[in-house]
Coordinates of C-alpha atoms and ligand atoms in Angstrom, one line a residue:
M1 CA 22.7 8.9 5.5
T2 CA 21.7 11.4 3.4
E3 CA 19.2 14.3 4.6
L4 CA 15.6 14.1 3.5
K5 CA 15.5 17.6 1.8
N6 CA 11.7 16.8 1.7
D7 CA 9.8 14.8 4.9
R8 CA 6.5 16.5 4.5
F9 CA 5.1 13.0 4.4
L10 CA 6.6 11.0 7.5
R11 CA 5.9 14.7 9.0
A12 CA 2.1 14.3 8.6
L13 CA 2.1 10.8 9.2
L14 CA 3.6 12.1 12.8
R15 CA 1.1 14.9 13.0
Q16 CA 3.9 17.3 13.3
P17 CA 3.1 20.0 11.5
V18 CA 3.6 20.7 8.0
D19 CA 3.6 23.9 5.2
M20 CA 1.4 21.7 2.9
T21 CA -0.4 18.7 2.8
P22 CA 1.9 16.0 1.3
V23 CA 0.4 13.9 -1.5
W24 CA 1.3 10.5 -3.6
M25 CA -1.1 8.1 -5.2
M26 CA -1.7 4.2 -4.8
R27 CA -0.2 2.7 -8.1
Q28 CA 2.1 5.7 -8.6
A29 CA 4.8 3.6 -11.4
G30 CA 1.6 1.8 -13.1
R31 CA 0.4 1.3 -16.6
Y32 CA -1.2 5.0 -17.1
L33 CA 2.3 6.2 -17.3
P34 CA 3.6 5.3 -21.4
E35 CA 7.2 5.0 -19.6
Y36 CA 6.2 2.9 -17.8
R37 CA 5.3 0.1 -19.7
A38 CA 8.3 0.9 -22.2
T39 CA 10.0 -0.1 -19.1
R40 CA 8.1 -3.2 -18.7
E41 CA 9.0 -3.8 -22.0
K42 CA 11.9 -3.7 -21.7
A43 CA 11.9 -5.9 -19.1
G44 CA 9.9 -8.9 -20.6
N45 CA 7.0 -8.7 -18.1
F46 CA 5.6 -7.8 -14.9
M47 CA 7.3 -9.9 -12.5
A48 CA 10.7 -10.1 -14.4
L49 CA 10.6 -6.0 -13.9
C50 CA 10.0 -6.4 -10.1
M51 CA 12.7 -9.2 -9.9
N52 CA 15.5 -6.4 -11.5
P53 CA 16.5 -4.0 -8.5
E54 CA 17.6 -1.8 -11.5
L55 CA 14.4 -1.5 -13.2
A56 CA 12.1 -1.5 -10.5
C57 CA 14.4 1.5 -9.2
E58 CA 13.7 3.1 -13.0
V59 CA 9.9 3.2 -12.4
T60 CA 9.7 4.0 -8.9
L61 CA 11.6 7.1 -9.5
Q62 CA 9.1 7.7 -13.0
P63 CA 6.6 9.4 -11.1
L64 CA 9.1 11.1 -9.3
D65 CA 10.6 12.6 -12.4
R66 CA 6.9 13.7 -13.8
F67 CA 4.8 15.0 -11.4
P68 CA 5.8 16.9 -7.2
L69 CA 5.2 14.0 -5.1
D70 CA 5.9 14.1 -1.1
A71 CA 6.6 10.3 -1.2
A72 CA 8.3 7.2 -3.2
I73 CA 6.9 3.6 -3.3
L74 CA 8.6 0.5 -3.5
F75 CA 8.3 -0.8 -7.0
S76 CA 6.8 -4.5 -6.4
D77 CA 3.5 -6.7 -5.5
I78 CA 2.4 -7.9 -2.6
L79 CA 2.2 -11.4 -4.0
T80 CA 5.8 -11.7 -3.8
V81 CA 5.6 -13.1 -0.5
P82 CA 3.6 -16.0 -0.9
D83 CA 5.5 -17.0 -4.0
A84 CA 8.8 -16.4 -1.5
M85 CA 7.2 -19.3 0.3
G86 CA 6.9 -21.6 -3.0
L87 CA 3.3 -20.7 -5.0
G88 CA 4.6 -20.2 -8.3
L89 CA 3.6 -16.9 -8.9
Y90 CA 2.4 -15.8 -12.5
F91 CA 0.9 -13.1 -14.1
S92 CA -1.4 -13.8 -17.2
E93 CA -1.9 -11.1 -19.3
G94 CA -5.9 -10.1 -19.2
E95 CA -6.5 -12.0 -16.3
G96 CA -4.6 -10.5 -13.0
P97 CA -2.4 -12.9 -10.6
R98 CA -2.1 -16.7 -10.4
F99 CA -0.5 -19.0 -8.3
E100 CA 0.6 -22.3 -9.7
R101 CA 0.4 -24.2 -6.8
P102 CA -2.6 -22.9 -4.6
V103 CA -2.4 -24.0 -0.7
R104 CA -6.0 -25.9 -0.2
D105 CA -5.6 -28.2 2.6
K106 CA -4.2 -28.4 6.0
A107 CA -0.9 -30.6 5.4
A108 CA -0.1 -27.4 2.4
I109 CA -0.4 -25.2 4.9
A110 CA 1.7 -27.2 7.7
A111 CA 4.0 -27.4 4.4
L112 CA 4.6 -24.3 4.2
G113 CA 8.1 -22.5 4.9
V114 CA 9.0 -18.2 6.5
P115 CA 10.8 -17.1 3.3
D116 CA 13.8 -15.4 5.5
P117 CA 13.7 -11.9 3.3
E118 CA 17.5 -11.2 2.3
Q119 CA 17.8 -15.0 0.4
E120 CA 14.1 -15.7 -1.1
L121 CA 13.4 -12.3 -1.0
R122 CA 16.9 -10.4 -2.4
Y123 CA 15.9 -8.7 -5.3
V124 CA 12.9 -6.7 -3.2
M125 CA 15.7 -5.4 -0.4
D126 CA 17.8 -5.1 -3.2
A127 CA 15.7 -3.1 -5.1
V128 CA 14.7 -1.1 -1.5
R129 CA 18.4 -0.4 -1.7
T130 CA 19.0 0.9 -5.0
I131 CA 16.2 3.2 -4.7
R132 CA 17.0 4.9 -1.7
H133 CA 20.4 5.5 -3.1
E134 CA 19.1 7.1 -6.1
L135 CA 16.6 8.8 -4.3
D136 CA 19.1 10.6 -2.2
G137 CA 17.4 12.4 0.2
R138 CA 14.6 13.3 -1.9
V139 CA 11.3 12.4 -0.6
P140 CA 10.9 9.5 2.0
L141 CA 10.3 5.6 0.3
I142 CA 7.3 3.9 1.5
G143 CA 7.9 -0.3 2.1
F144 CA 4.4 -2.5 2.2
S145 CA 3.3 -5.9 2.5
G146 CA -0.3 -7.3 2.0
S147 CA -2.3 -8.2 5.2
P148 CA -2.2 -11.7 6.0
W149 CA -6.1 -12.3 5.1
T150 CA -5.6 -10.4 1.4
L151 CA -3.0 -12.7 0.8
A152 CA -4.2 -16.2 2.4
T153 CA -7.0 -15.1 -0.6
Y154 CA -5.2 -15.3 -3.3
M155 CA -3.2 -18.6 -2.0
V156 CA -6.5 -20.4 -1.2
E157 CA -8.1 -19.2 -4.4
G158 CA -5.2 -19.7 -6.6
G159 CA -5.8 -15.6 -7.7
S160 CA -8.2 -13.1 -8.0
T161 CA -11.5 -13.5 -7.0
K162 CA -14.9 -12.4 -6.4
T163 CA -17.0 -15.0 -4.7
F164 CA -14.2 -15.9 -2.1
S165 CA -15.8 -19.4 -2.5
R166 CA -12.7 -21.3 -1.5
S167 CA -11.0 -18.8 1.1
K168 CA -13.9 -18.3 2.8
G169 CA -14.9 -21.6 2.8
M170 CA -12.2 -22.8 4.6
M171 CA -12.3 -19.7 7.3
F172 CA -15.8 -21.1 7.8
D173 CA -15.6 -25.0 7.3
D174 CA -11.6 -25.6 8.5
P175 CA -10.8 -22.0 10.6
A176 CA -7.7 -23.5 12.5
S177 CA -6.1 -24.3 9.0
M178 CA -7.3 -20.7 8.5
H179 CA -5.6 -19.6 11.1
L180 CA -2.4 -21.7 11.1
L181 CA -2.0 -20.2 7.2
L182 CA -2.9 -16.6 8.7
E183 CA 0.4 -17.3 11.5
K184 CA 2.7 -18.2 9.5
L185 CA 1.8 -14.6 7.1
A186 CA 2.1 -12.4 9.7
D187 CA 5.8 -14.4 10.4
A188 CA 6.3 -14.1 6.6
V189 CA 5.4 -10.0 6.4
T190 CA 7.0 -9.2 9.9
A191 CA 10.1 -10.6 8.9
Y192 CA 9.8 -8.8 5.0
L193 CA 8.6 -5.2 6.1
N194 CA 11.5 -5.4 8.8
A195 CA 14.1 -6.1 6.4
Q196 CA 12.7 -3.6 4.2
V197 CA 13.4 -1.2 6.8
A198 CA 16.8 -2.3 7.6
A199 CA 17.7 -1.9 3.4
G200 CA 16.0 1.6 3.8
A201 CA 12.4 1.8 3.8
Q202 CA 11.2 5.1 6.1
A203 CA 7.4 4.1 6.4
L204 CA 5.5 0.7 5.7
M205 CA 2.1 0.6 4.5
I206 CA 0.0 -2.8 4.6
F207 CA -2.4 -3.6 2.3
D208 CA -5.5 -4.9 3.8
T209 CA -7.8 -5.4 0.4
W210 CA -10.0 -7.6 1.2
G211 CA -10.5 -7.2 5.3
G212 CA -13.9 -5.5 4.0
T213 CA -15.6 -8.5 2.4
L214 CA -15.3 -9.6 6.2
T215 CA -18.5 -9.4 9.1
P216 CA -17.4 -7.6 12.0
K217 CA -16.6 -10.5 14.4
D218 CA -14.5 -12.0 11.6
Y219 CA -12.6 -8.9 9.9
R220 CA -11.4 -9.2 14.0
A221 CA -10.7 -12.3 13.9
F222 CA -9.0 -13.2 10.7
S223 CA -7.7 -9.9 9.8
L224 CA -7.3 -7.2 12.0
A225 CA -5.9 -9.7 15.3
Y226 CA -3.1 -10.6 11.8
M227 CA -2.2 -6.7 11.3
Q228 CA -1.8 -6.0 14.9
R229 CA 0.4 -9.2 15.5
I230 CA 2.4 -7.7 12.9
V231 CA 2.6 -4.3 14.2
D232 CA 3.8 -5.0 18.0
G233 CA 6.6 -6.7 15.9
L234 CA 7.7 -3.9 14.2
T235 CA 11.1 -2.0 13.7
R236 CA 9.6 1.7 14.5
E237 CA 12.7 3.9 14.4
A238 CA 15.8 3.4 11.9
D239 CA 18.5 6.0 11.3
G240 CA 17.0 8.1 14.7
R241 CA 13.5 8.7 13.1
R242 CA 10.4 7.4 13.9
V243 CA 9.5 4.9 10.8
P244 CA 5.2 5.3 10.6
V245 CA 3.1 2.6 9.5
I246 CA -0.2 2.9 7.6
L247 CA -2.8 0.3 7.9
F248 CA -4.9 0.3 5.4
T249 CA -8.6 -1.9 5.3
K250 CA -10.4 -1.3 2.2
G251 CA -14.3 -0.9 3.2
G252 CA -13.3 -0.7 6.4
G253 CA -14.6 2.9 7.6
Q254 CA -16.6 1.2 10.0
W255 CA -13.7 -0.6 12.2
L256 CA -11.6 3.0 12.2
E257 CA -11.4 2.9 15.9
W258 CA -10.4 -0.9 16.6
M259 CA -7.5 -0.2 13.3
A260 CA -6.3 2.6 15.3
D261 CA -6.3 0.4 19.2
T262 CA -3.1 -1.6 16.6
G263 CA -1.0 1.3 17.8
C264 CA -0.4 2.0 14.2
D265 CA 1.0 5.8 12.9
A266 CA -2.3 6.4 10.0
L267 CA -5.2 5.3 8.6
G268 CA -5.6 4.4 4.9
L269 CA -9.3 5.6 3.9
D270 CA -11.3 4.4 0.7
W271 CA -13.4 7.0 -0.9
T272 CA -16.5 5.8 0.7
T273 CA -15.6 7.4 4.5
D274 CA -16.1 11.3 4.8
I275 CA -12.4 12.1 6.0
G276 CA -13.5 14.9 8.1
E277 CA -15.6 12.1 10.1
A278 CA -13.0 9.6 10.5
R279 CA -11.0 12.5 12.0
A280 CA -13.7 13.6 14.8
R281 CA -13.5 9.4 15.1
V282 CA -9.8 8.8 15.4
G283 CA -7.9 12.2 14.1
G284 CA -6.9 12.2 18.1
R285 CA -4.6 9.1 18.0
V286 CA -3.8 8.7 14.2
A287 CA -3.0 10.4 11.0
L288 CA -5.3 9.8 8.2
Q289 CA -4.0 8.7 4.1
G290 CA -7.0 9.0 1.4
N291 CA -9.1 9.0 -0.1
L292 CA -10.2 10.8 -3.7
D293 CA -12.3 8.5 -5.4
P294 CA -9.9 7.4 -8.1
C295 CA -12.6 7.8 -10.7
T296 CA -12.7 11.4 -10.4
L297 CA -9.5 11.1 -12.2
Y298 CA -11.5 10.3 -15.6
A299 CA -13.1 14.1 -15.0
S300 CA -11.4 17.2 -15.8
P301 CA -9.0 19.1 -13.8
E302 CA -11.5 21.5 -12.7
A303 CA -13.6 18.9 -11.5
I304 CA -10.7 17.3 -9.8
E305 CA -9.7 20.9 -8.5
R306 CA -13.1 20.8 -7.1
A307 CA -13.0 17.5 -5.8
V308 CA -9.6 17.6 -4.3
A309 CA -10.7 21.0 -2.7
E310 CA -13.6 19.3 -0.9
I311 CA -11.3 16.6 0.8
L312 CA -8.9 19.5 2.4
A313 CA -12.3 21.3 3.5
S314 CA -13.7 18.4 5.1
Y315 CA -10.2 17.2 6.8
G316 CA -10.0 21.0 8.1
E317 CA -7.4 23.2 9.8
G318 CA -3.8 21.7 10.6
T319 CA -1.6 18.6 10.2
G320 CA -2.5 14.8 10.4
H321 CA -3.4 14.4 6.6
V322 CA -1.4 12.4 3.6
F323 CA -3.7 12.7 0.4
N324 CA -4.1 9.9 -1.8
L325 CA -6.4 7.9 -3.6
G326 CA -9.3 6.1 -1.7
H327 CA -7.4 2.9 -4.2
G328 CA -4.7 2.9 -7.1
I329 CA -4.5 5.1 -10.0
H330 CA -6.6 3.4 -12.5
P331 CA -4.5 2.4 -15.6
A332 CA -6.9 4.3 -18.5
I333 CA -6.1 7.7 -16.4
P334 CA -4.4 11.1 -18.5
P335 CA -1.2 11.9 -16.7
E336 CA -2.2 15.5 -17.0
H337 CA -5.0 14.5 -14.4
A338 CA -2.9 12.8 -12.2
A339 CA -0.7 16.4 -12.3
A340 CA -3.5 18.3 -12.2
M341 CA -4.4 16.3 -8.6
I342 CA -1.3 16.9 -6.6
Q343 CA -1.1 20.8 -7.9
A344 CA -4.6 21.0 -6.9
V345 CA -3.6 19.2 -3.2
H346 CA -0.6 21.6 -2.5
E347 CA -2.4 24.8 -4.1
K348 CA -5.3 24.5 -2.0
S349 CA -3.9 22.9 1.4
R350 CA -1.7 25.9 2.4
Q351 CA -4.5 27.8 3.8
Y352 CA -5.0 24.9 6.1
H353 CA -1.4 25.1 7.5
S354 CA -0.3 28.2 9.6
T355 CA 3.6 27.4 10.2
Ligands
LIG9 O1 1.8 1.4 -5.8 C1 2.8 1.2 -6.6 O2 2.9 2.4 -7.4 C2 3.4 0.3 -6.1 C3 3.3 -0.6 -6.5 C4 2.1 -2.0 -6.2 C5 2.2 -2.7 -7.7 N1 0.8 -3.4 -6.7 C6 2.1 -2.8 -8.4 C7 1.7 -3.8 -9.2 C8 1.7 -2.5 -5.0 C9 2.0 -1.5 -3.6 C10 0.7 -3.4 -5.6 C11 0.0 -3.7 -4.3 C12 -0.7 -4.9 -4.7 N2 -1.0 -6.0 -5.5 C13 -2.1 -5.1 -3.9 C14 -3.1 -4.0 -2.3 C15 -3.3 -2.6 -2.8 C16 -4.5 -2.7 -4.2 O3 -4.3 -2.4 -5.3 O4 -5.6 -3.3 -3.4 C17 -2.7 -5.9 -4.7 C18 -4.1 -6.6 -4.6 C19 -1.8 -6.5 -6.0 C20 -1.9 -7.7 -6.5 C21 -2.4 -7.4 -8.0 N3 -1.4 -7.3 -8.4 C22 -3.4 -7.7 -8.7 C23 -4.5 -7.9 -8.1 C24 -3.0 -7.2 -9.9 C25 -3.7 -7.3 -11.4 C26 -4.6 -6.2 -10.9 C27 -4.0 -5.1 -12.2 O5 -4.2 -3.5 -12.0 O6 -4.0 -5.7 -13.5 C28 -1.2 -6.9 -9.3 C29 -0.3 -6.5 -10.8 C30 0.0 -5.2 -10.2 N4 0.7 -4.6 -9.5 C31 0.5 -4.1 -11.7 C32 1.3 -2.6 -10.7 C33 2.1 -1.5 -11.5 C34 0.3 -4.6 -12.5 C35 0.7 -5.2 -13.7 C36 1.8 -4.6 -15.1 O7 2.1 -3.9 -15.2 O8 1.2 -5.4 -16.0

């Protein structure tokens, strides 16, 4: 395997010394980039883009060709796993993801199989292999998955939701069925992430976008417990290097200690938590990734630079910080504003690293 030319991101995740704070952006390949929109047009639609390894590779590399980012993230979606379980994923313009066959009762859940990643999700593994090859060691490649709870909300609702009426309805009315679904998803996600590592992913991130909608007790029982099972089952080394695992529960700022207890390497933070306080709580055990409010990027480059400086100062001296947004970049952000953020992170962080 090719030597990594820039391993700042992996080093920071393992709390090893770095020369400056590494940075990448959630949804860095996406609609805010005109070149992304052009490639999606060429593919036909979003899912066709995900299913074409060459084009998925092309859009993965687009933000890296524009900005000096320290990591690449596989271009795909968290909902490929439920799709492979037979739910029939499609994206309707302006409405987000939808499933043709949502799962709403015990019989439907019992009938679900755990997909073989090299069969039903082969196109994702082919994308990982293609991207790793094309990256040629420029930066590490992040593989990812949704958390079981987050995937379950989409599978039960049949798409995005604001109310969680059906998914939380099942959790409260028929917890045994919800647990059965979450168990199957934990198995599917573990196999999927391990296959991504085998195909070339060098770090892993679990997106628990909807864990923060739960009560503390339900978070532990219905989201964290299944992320714990996944962490316990993951391949943690490849090519003689540790494969760091990042857990991101949006809205999970009050549960950082519990999340760190899973044995993951790093926690993703949204913008509602002060990163300096988070470091005081768990920084001795895990690295932290985050946490600029994505809306900051609507502001002027000067305002963006000030906000970056505040986060770097709040985290303070030394390693263990990967700079990111607190959630995905919005489609209307001018790419030059993303550039200003990335440049500010690199320039203003050197003073905190004395290697
Ligand atoms: O970060 C990256 O650049 C990698 C690619 C990535 C996508 N989705 C591409 C995408 C990743 C890591 C995801 C994760 C994902 N997908 C999550 C978890 C992270 C989060 O945002 O909380 C969730 C909940 C999904 C499900 C999903 N996919 C939704 C709700 C939507 C529609 C929302 C929207 O912004 O329209 C998607 C579509 C999607 N996934 C797009 C992209 C670039 C936009 C689709 C398009 O090009 O039209």
